[in-house]
Short mmCIF file of C-alpha atoms in Angstrom, two decimals:
data_model
loop_
_atom_site.label_atom_id
_atom_site.label_comp_id
_atom_site.label_asym_id
_atom_site.label_seq_id
_atom_site.Cartn_x
_atom_site.Cartn_y
_atom_site.Cartn_z
CA MET A 44 -145.35 -84.99 -26.43
CA ASN A 45 -141.64 -84.19 -27.06
CA ASN A 46 -138.93 -82.68 -24.90
CA GLU A 47 -137.25 -80.57 -27.60
CA GLY A 48 -137.13 -76.85 -28.20
CA ILE A 49 -134.89 -75.73 -25.34
CA GLU A 50 -133.77 -72.80 -27.46
CA SER A 51 -137.42 -71.61 -27.65
CA TYR A 52 -138.87 -69.36 -25.01
CA PRO A 53 -141.21 -71.15 -22.62
CA LEU A 54 -144.87 -70.26 -22.64
CA ILE A 55 -145.94 -67.97 -19.82
CA GLU A 56 -147.59 -69.97 -17.06
CA TYR A 57 -151.36 -69.76 -16.83
CA VAL A 58 -151.57 -67.44 -19.83
CA TYR A 59 -153.67 -69.02 -22.54
CA PRO A 60 -154.67 -67.72 -25.98
CA VAL A 61 -158.08 -66.13 -26.34
CA TRP A 62 -159.45 -68.90 -28.51
CA ILE A 63 -158.60 -71.54 -25.86
CA LYS A 64 -160.38 -69.49 -23.21
CA ALA A 65 -163.35 -69.15 -25.58
CA PHE A 66 -163.32 -72.91 -26.16
CA LEU A 67 -163.31 -73.64 -22.43
CA ILE A 68 -166.14 -71.15 -21.89
CA ILE A 69 -168.15 -72.89 -24.62
CA VAL A 70 -167.57 -76.28 -22.96
CA PHE A 71 -168.62 -74.90 -19.58
CA LEU A 72 -171.68 -73.12 -20.97
CA THR A 73 -172.71 -76.25 -22.86
CA PHE A 74 -172.57 -78.25 -19.68
CA LEU A 75 -174.48 -75.61 -17.74
CA CYS A 76 -177.10 -75.32 -20.45
CA VAL A 77 -177.70 -79.01 -20.99
CA VAL A 78 -177.86 -79.84 -17.28
CA THR A 79 -180.14 -76.88 -16.46
CA VAL A 80 -182.49 -77.70 -19.32
CA PHE A 81 -182.53 -81.39 -18.44
CA PHE A 82 -183.32 -80.85 -14.77
CA ASN A 83 -185.87 -78.12 -15.47
CA TYR A 84 -187.78 -79.66 -18.35
CA GLU A 85 -187.19 -83.38 -18.49
CA PHE A 86 -185.77 -84.99 -15.37
CA SER A 87 -188.90 -85.28 -13.23
CA TYR A 88 -190.89 -86.65 -16.17
CA HIS A 89 -188.24 -89.28 -16.91
CA VAL A 90 -188.04 -90.36 -13.26
CA ASP A 91 -191.84 -90.60 -13.02
CA LEU A 92 -191.97 -92.60 -16.24
CA SER A 93 -189.19 -94.88 -15.10
CA LYS A 94 -191.03 -95.51 -11.81
CA LYS A 95 -194.21 -96.45 -13.69
CA MET A 96 -192.20 -98.77 -15.95
CA THR A 97 -190.65 -100.42 -12.89
CA ASP A 98 -194.09 -100.79 -11.23
CA ALA A 99 -195.59 -102.29 -14.38
CA GLU A 100 -192.69 -104.70 -14.76
CA GLN A 101 -192.85 -105.70 -11.08
CA ALA A 102 -196.61 -106.30 -11.31
CA PHE A 103 -196.02 -108.46 -14.37
CA PHE A 104 -193.51 -110.67 -12.57
CA ASP A 105 -195.70 -110.76 -9.43
CA LYS A 106 -198.48 -112.14 -11.67
CA GLU A 107 -200.69 -109.12 -10.92
CA TYR A 108 -201.76 -109.11 -14.54
CA ASP A 109 -204.64 -106.62 -14.27
CA THR A 110 -202.45 -103.99 -12.59
CA SER A 111 -199.64 -104.62 -15.06
CA PHE A 112 -202.05 -104.35 -17.98
CA GLU A 113 -203.43 -101.00 -16.76
CA LEU A 114 -199.97 -99.56 -16.19
CA TYR A 115 -198.63 -100.65 -19.57
CA GLN A 116 -201.80 -99.34 -21.26
CA GLU A 117 -201.19 -95.98 -19.64
CA LEU A 118 -197.54 -95.99 -20.69
CA LEU A 119 -198.43 -96.87 -24.27
CA SER A 120 -201.09 -94.15 -24.41
CA ARG A 121 -198.44 -91.62 -23.37
CA HIS A 122 -195.81 -92.96 -25.78
CA SER A 123 -197.09 -94.88 -28.76
CA ASN A 124 -193.49 -95.80 -29.74
CA PHE A 125 -192.80 -97.62 -26.46
CA LYS A 126 -191.91 -101.05 -27.81
CA LYS A 127 -191.45 -102.77 -24.45
CA ALA A 128 -195.03 -101.82 -23.46
CA LYS A 129 -196.36 -103.33 -26.70
CA ILE A 130 -194.48 -106.56 -26.04
CA ARG A 131 -195.70 -106.82 -22.44
CA LEU A 132 -199.31 -106.00 -23.39
CA ALA A 133 -199.19 -108.69 -26.08
CA GLU A 134 -197.74 -111.16 -23.56
CA LEU A 135 -200.45 -110.26 -21.04
CA CYS A 136 -203.10 -110.90 -23.67
CA PHE A 137 -201.48 -114.25 -24.48
CA ILE A 138 -201.38 -115.20 -20.79
CA ILE A 139 -205.06 -114.47 -20.18
CA SER A 140 -206.12 -115.74 -23.61
CA LEU A 141 -205.86 -119.47 -22.70
CA ASN A 142 -207.90 -120.77 -25.64
CA ASN A 143 -209.68 -117.48 -26.31
CA ASP A 144 -209.06 -116.38 -29.89
CA GLU A 145 -210.20 -112.82 -29.24
CA ASN A 146 -207.54 -112.13 -26.62
CA TYR A 147 -204.91 -113.70 -28.84
CA MET A 148 -205.89 -111.42 -31.74
CA LEU A 149 -205.83 -108.43 -29.38
CA GLY A 150 -202.30 -109.37 -28.38
CA LEU A 151 -201.27 -109.57 -32.04
CA ALA A 152 -202.79 -106.16 -32.67
CA TYR A 153 -200.35 -104.64 -30.18
CA LEU A 154 -197.47 -106.01 -32.26
CA ASN A 155 -198.54 -104.46 -35.55
CA ASN A 156 -195.99 -102.42 -37.49
CA GLU A 157 -193.11 -103.43 -35.24
CA THR A 158 -189.97 -105.44 -35.86
CA PHE A 159 -188.63 -107.71 -33.15
CA LYS A 160 -185.34 -109.35 -32.33
CA ASN A 161 -185.11 -113.13 -32.04
CA GLU A 162 -184.92 -112.95 -28.24
CA GLU A 163 -188.08 -110.85 -28.08
CA VAL A 164 -189.98 -113.26 -30.33
CA SER A 165 -188.81 -116.24 -28.23
CA GLU A 166 -189.88 -114.47 -25.06
CA MET A 167 -193.36 -113.74 -26.43
CA LYS A 168 -193.70 -117.34 -27.63
CA SER A 169 -192.97 -118.61 -24.13
CA TYR A 170 -196.24 -117.02 -22.92
CA LEU A 171 -198.33 -118.38 -25.77
CA PRO A 172 -200.79 -121.26 -25.31
CA GLU A 173 -199.83 -124.24 -27.50
CA LYS A 174 -202.89 -123.72 -29.69
CA PHE A 175 -201.58 -120.42 -31.12
CA LYS A 176 -197.90 -121.18 -31.54
CA ASP A 177 -198.10 -122.32 -35.16
CA ASN A 178 -199.99 -119.21 -36.18
CA PHE A 179 -197.53 -117.01 -34.25
CA ASN A 180 -194.57 -118.73 -35.91
CA SER A 181 -196.01 -118.11 -39.33
CA ILE A 182 -196.28 -114.39 -38.58
CA PHE A 183 -192.99 -113.94 -36.74
CA THR A 184 -190.49 -116.29 -38.34
CA SER A 185 -187.18 -116.23 -36.36
CA MET B 269 -158.35 -91.34 -49.18
CA LEU B 270 -158.64 -89.88 -45.72
CA LEU B 271 -157.15 -92.23 -43.16
CA PRO B 272 -159.65 -93.22 -40.42
CA ASN B 273 -157.41 -91.98 -37.61
CA ARG B 274 -157.16 -88.48 -39.08
CA LEU B 275 -160.83 -88.37 -39.92
CA ILE B 276 -161.77 -89.42 -36.40
CA SER B 277 -159.38 -86.82 -34.95
CA PHE B 278 -161.03 -84.19 -37.13
CA VAL B 279 -164.53 -85.18 -36.02
CA SER B 280 -163.53 -85.37 -32.36
CA PHE B 281 -161.45 -82.18 -32.40
CA PRO B 282 -162.98 -80.78 -29.14
CA GLY B 283 -161.50 -83.79 -27.37
CA VAL B 284 -158.11 -83.20 -29.00
CA ILE B 285 -158.08 -79.54 -27.95
CA LEU B 286 -159.08 -80.43 -24.40
CA HIS B 287 -156.41 -83.14 -24.31
CA GLU B 288 -153.61 -80.72 -25.22
CA ILE B 289 -154.91 -77.92 -22.99
CA THR B 290 -154.89 -80.35 -20.08
CA HIS B 291 -151.27 -81.27 -20.75
CA ARG B 292 -150.37 -77.57 -20.76
CA PHE B 293 -152.41 -76.92 -17.60
CA PHE B 294 -150.68 -79.67 -15.66
CA CYS B 295 -147.32 -78.43 -16.93
CA ASP B 296 -148.19 -75.06 -15.39
CA ILE B 297 -149.29 -76.63 -12.11
CA ALA B 298 -146.15 -78.76 -11.96
CA ALA B 299 -143.99 -75.72 -12.80
CA VAL B 300 -142.60 -77.50 -15.86
CA HIS B 301 -141.92 -75.20 -18.79
CA ALA B 302 -144.04 -75.77 -21.88
CA TYR B 303 -142.48 -74.51 -25.10
CA ASN B 304 -145.00 -75.08 -27.77
CA ILE B 305 -148.54 -76.32 -28.08
CA SER B 306 -150.36 -77.30 -31.18
CA SER B 307 -153.86 -78.09 -30.12
CA ILE B 308 -155.43 -78.92 -33.42
CA LYS B 309 -153.87 -80.09 -36.65
CA PRO B 310 -156.68 -81.61 -38.67
CA PHE B 311 -155.82 -84.49 -40.93
CA PHE B 312 -152.32 -84.87 -39.44
CA ALA B 313 -151.15 -88.19 -38.01
CA MET B 314 -150.61 -86.50 -34.64
CA ALA B 315 -153.67 -84.34 -34.18
CA GLY B 316 -152.15 -82.23 -31.43
CA CYS B 317 -148.92 -82.05 -29.46
CA ILE B 318 -147.13 -80.11 -26.76
CA LYS B 319 -143.42 -79.72 -26.07
CA HIS B 320 -142.21 -79.34 -22.51
CA GLU B 321 -138.97 -79.55 -20.57
CA SER B 322 -137.81 -82.83 -19.07
CA THR B 323 -138.45 -83.70 -15.47
CA ILE B 324 -137.44 -86.70 -13.39
CA ASN B 325 -140.15 -86.14 -10.79
CA ILE B 326 -142.50 -89.12 -11.20
CA LYS B 327 -145.53 -87.37 -9.73
CA ARG B 328 -145.17 -84.42 -12.09
CA LEU B 329 -144.60 -86.71 -15.04
CA PHE B 330 -147.64 -88.75 -14.09
CA PHE B 331 -150.02 -85.80 -13.85
CA ILE B 332 -148.69 -84.12 -16.99
CA SER B 333 -149.05 -87.32 -19.01
CA MET B 334 -152.20 -88.72 -17.38
CA GLY B 335 -153.95 -85.39 -16.86
CA PRO B 336 -156.04 -85.74 -20.03
CA LEU B 337 -157.25 -89.16 -18.92
CA ILE B 338 -158.58 -87.59 -15.73
CA ILE B 339 -159.90 -84.27 -17.06
CA ASN B 340 -161.26 -85.54 -20.38
CA SER B 341 -163.02 -88.38 -18.58
CA VAL B 342 -164.64 -85.98 -16.12
CA VAL B 343 -165.73 -83.63 -18.92
CA CYS B 344 -167.14 -86.59 -20.87
CA MET B 345 -169.12 -87.80 -17.86
CA LEU B 346 -170.53 -84.34 -17.16
CA LEU B 347 -171.50 -83.44 -20.72
CA THR B 348 -173.10 -86.82 -21.47
CA PHE B 349 -174.82 -87.01 -18.06
CA PRO B 350 -178.38 -86.09 -19.24
CA TYR B 351 -178.38 -88.57 -22.11
CA GLY B 352 -176.71 -91.23 -19.97
CA THR B 353 -179.38 -90.70 -17.31
CA LYS B 354 -182.13 -91.35 -19.83
CA LEU B 355 -180.38 -94.55 -20.90
CA THR B 356 -180.00 -95.68 -17.28
CA LEU B 357 -183.65 -94.94 -16.47
CA GLY B 358 -184.67 -96.74 -19.67
CA THR B 359 -186.55 -93.70 -20.99
CA ASP B 360 -184.38 -92.76 -23.95
CA PHE B 361 -187.30 -93.43 -26.32
CA VAL B 362 -189.19 -90.40 -24.96
CA PRO B 363 -189.23 -87.47 -27.41
CA TYR B 364 -187.81 -84.15 -26.27
CA SER B 365 -190.13 -81.57 -24.74
CA PHE B 366 -188.92 -78.99 -27.27
CA GLU B 367 -186.96 -79.39 -30.50
CA TRP B 368 -184.21 -76.99 -29.42
CA ILE B 369 -183.46 -79.23 -26.41
CA ARG B 370 -182.61 -82.02 -28.85
CA TYR B 371 -179.94 -79.87 -30.57
CA ILE B 372 -178.36 -78.83 -27.28
CA ASP B 373 -178.37 -82.43 -26.08
CA TYR B 374 -176.77 -83.73 -29.27
CA PHE B 375 -174.17 -80.96 -29.23
CA ALA B 376 -173.26 -81.79 -25.62
CA LEU B 377 -173.22 -85.50 -26.49
CA TRP B 378 -170.83 -84.87 -29.38
CA MET B 379 -168.49 -82.75 -27.25
CA GLY B 380 -168.65 -85.20 -24.35
CA LEU B 381 -168.01 -88.29 -26.45
CA SER B 382 -165.17 -86.48 -28.25
CA ALA B 383 -163.60 -85.70 -24.87
CA GLY B 384 -164.03 -89.31 -23.77
CA TYR B 385 -162.65 -90.65 -27.03
CA GLN B 386 -159.51 -88.50 -26.78
CA ALA B 387 -159.00 -89.14 -23.04
CA MET B 388 -156.49 -91.94 -23.43
CA PRO B 389 -152.78 -91.05 -23.26
CA SER B 390 -150.81 -91.34 -26.48
CA ASN B 391 -147.82 -93.68 -26.80
CA ASN B 392 -145.56 -90.64 -26.24
CA ASP B 393 -147.36 -89.86 -22.99
CA ILE B 394 -146.99 -93.45 -21.83
CA ASP B 395 -143.30 -93.54 -22.81
CA ASN B 396 -142.67 -90.37 -20.80
CA ILE B 397 -143.94 -91.95 -17.60
CA LEU B 398 -142.42 -95.36 -18.24
CA GLY B 399 -139.05 -93.70 -18.73
CA GLY B 400 -139.20 -92.48 -15.13
CA VAL B 401 -140.96 -95.46 -13.52
CA VAL B 402 -138.79 -98.18 -15.04
CA THR B 403 -135.74 -96.93 -13.12
CA GLU B 404 -137.44 -97.79 -9.81
CA LYS B 405 -137.39 -101.52 -9.03
CA ASN B 406 -140.28 -102.39 -6.75
CA VAL B 407 -143.66 -104.09 -6.87
CA PHE B 408 -145.56 -100.82 -7.19
CA SER B 409 -143.57 -99.65 -10.19
CA SER B 410 -144.01 -103.09 -11.81
CA VAL B 411 -147.77 -102.81 -11.41
CA VAL B 412 -147.71 -99.27 -12.80
CA VAL B 413 -145.63 -100.41 -15.80
CA MET B 414 -148.13 -103.21 -16.48
CA ILE B 415 -151.13 -100.89 -16.30
CA LEU B 416 -149.51 -98.21 -18.45
CA SER B 417 -148.33 -100.72 -21.03
CA SER B 418 -151.87 -102.06 -21.32
CA LEU B 419 -153.08 -98.56 -22.19
CA ARG B 420 -151.15 -98.88 -25.45
CA LEU B 421 -154.08 -101.01 -26.62
CA PHE B 422 -156.05 -97.80 -27.10
CA ASN B 423 -153.47 -96.54 -29.61
CA ILE B 424 -153.46 -99.58 -31.88
CA ARG B 425 -155.02 -98.90 -35.24
CA PHE B 426 -158.66 -100.03 -35.57
CA ILE B 427 -158.71 -101.98 -32.29
CA GLY B 428 -157.87 -98.73 -30.53
CA TYR B 429 -160.68 -96.84 -32.27
CA THR B 430 -163.25 -99.32 -31.03
CA ALA B 431 -161.72 -99.50 -27.56
CA ARG B 432 -161.82 -95.72 -27.25
CA LEU B 433 -165.45 -95.58 -28.37
CA ILE B 434 -166.35 -98.26 -25.84
CA PHE B 435 -164.47 -96.32 -23.17
CA ALA B 436 -166.39 -93.13 -24.02
CA GLY B 437 -169.64 -95.12 -23.89
CA ILE B 438 -168.77 -96.51 -20.48
CA LEU B 439 -167.99 -93.01 -19.20
CA MET B 440 -171.39 -91.85 -20.47
CA ARG B 441 -173.15 -94.53 -18.38
CA LEU B 442 -170.89 -94.41 -15.33
CA LEU B 443 -172.16 -91.37 -13.43
CA PRO B 444 -175.88 -92.04 -14.05
CA PHE B 445 -175.33 -95.67 -13.05
CA PHE B 446 -173.97 -94.63 -9.65
CA ILE B 447 -176.59 -91.96 -9.11
CA PHE B 448 -179.71 -93.51 -10.70
CA GLY B 449 -178.78 -97.16 -10.80
CA GLU B 450 -180.46 -100.08 -9.08
CA TRP B 451 -180.04 -98.70 -5.56
CA TYR B 452 -181.87 -95.48 -6.56
CA LYS B 453 -184.71 -97.45 -8.11
CA PHE B 454 -184.91 -99.60 -5.00
CA LEU B 455 -184.86 -96.65 -2.62
CA VAL B 456 -187.05 -94.18 -4.51
CA PHE B 457 -189.37 -96.36 -6.53
CA THR B 458 -190.35 -98.75 -3.78
CA THR B 459 -191.17 -96.05 -1.17
#
C-alpha cells in the first residue's frame, strides 16, 4: 500500500465496482453451496464412519481382537481402499496366527497390491511371531 | 521464465482480490480515503495494491493493514471447512457421493487456500503500522513491533511461499479441530 495520489479524487465510500460485488457473491455462494452439500449428503456418513474407526481402533488396543476384526472387516467391505483397515486386519491375523501358517497367509493377503511406509512395515513386524519375520522381511524390504 | 511469486499470485488470484477488497473495506470503515485500488495485476511483482490517505490513528492503521489477515483467514477457514472436517475425522479416503460434489469441493478448496495463502500482510502493510507504533515507547508497542517484524518471514522469497502454504493448511484444519477434535470424539463416540 502507498500513501500517494492526493491530487486524485478519493473513491466513494462503500461503493464497489460490479465485478467486485460479483466476486464476493461467488465466494459467498461457494461457501453456502459446499457447506449445504456437505451437511446434507456427506457429514452424517463421515461421522458414523469415524465412530466405527474409533471403535475398531479402541477394541484393537483393548485386545478385543474378535470385535476389532469384525469392525475392520465391515469398514474394508464398505471401502476397499481403506489402507488402515488392511494394516489392522493383517496385524490381527498375525496376532492370532501364533505358529499357524494359514492365518499368517491370510494376513499377507490383506496387504496385496499396497505400498507401505517404513513406519507401517515396522509396526506390522512388531505383531509378527518370530517364525514369520524372515519371510515378511523378504516381501516388505524397508 | 515466469517467476514463482508471480505465478503463485496468478494461481491464487481470488486471495489477492479478497486481500485488496479487505484493505478498501477497512479504509471505508475507518473513514480513511482510498484513492486507487488495483485488485489484480497478474504476473506483476505486486499482484495488487491500494492507495489511501495517511493516518496517525494506530487502531485505524492496524485494521486497515491487518484486515486481510483477519478476513482472509476467516474466509479460508469457512471455505475449506468440509475438506478439513474429513481430514480431522480421518475419512478423507471416502469417495464423494456424487461426482459434482467433488468439483464444488475442489473449487471451494482452491478459493479457500488462495485466501489463506494471501492472508499475510505485505511488507508495505507492516511498515505502515510500524511507522505509527514505533513512536510509542512502551512494553506493549515493543511486543507489537516484534510480532509484526516476525510476519516479514512470510514475504521472504521461497521461505515465505512455504510458510504461507503451511499457514493456509493450518487454517484449513483449525476450525474442524476445535469442533470435531478429540473432545468431540470423546463426547460423541463414547456415549
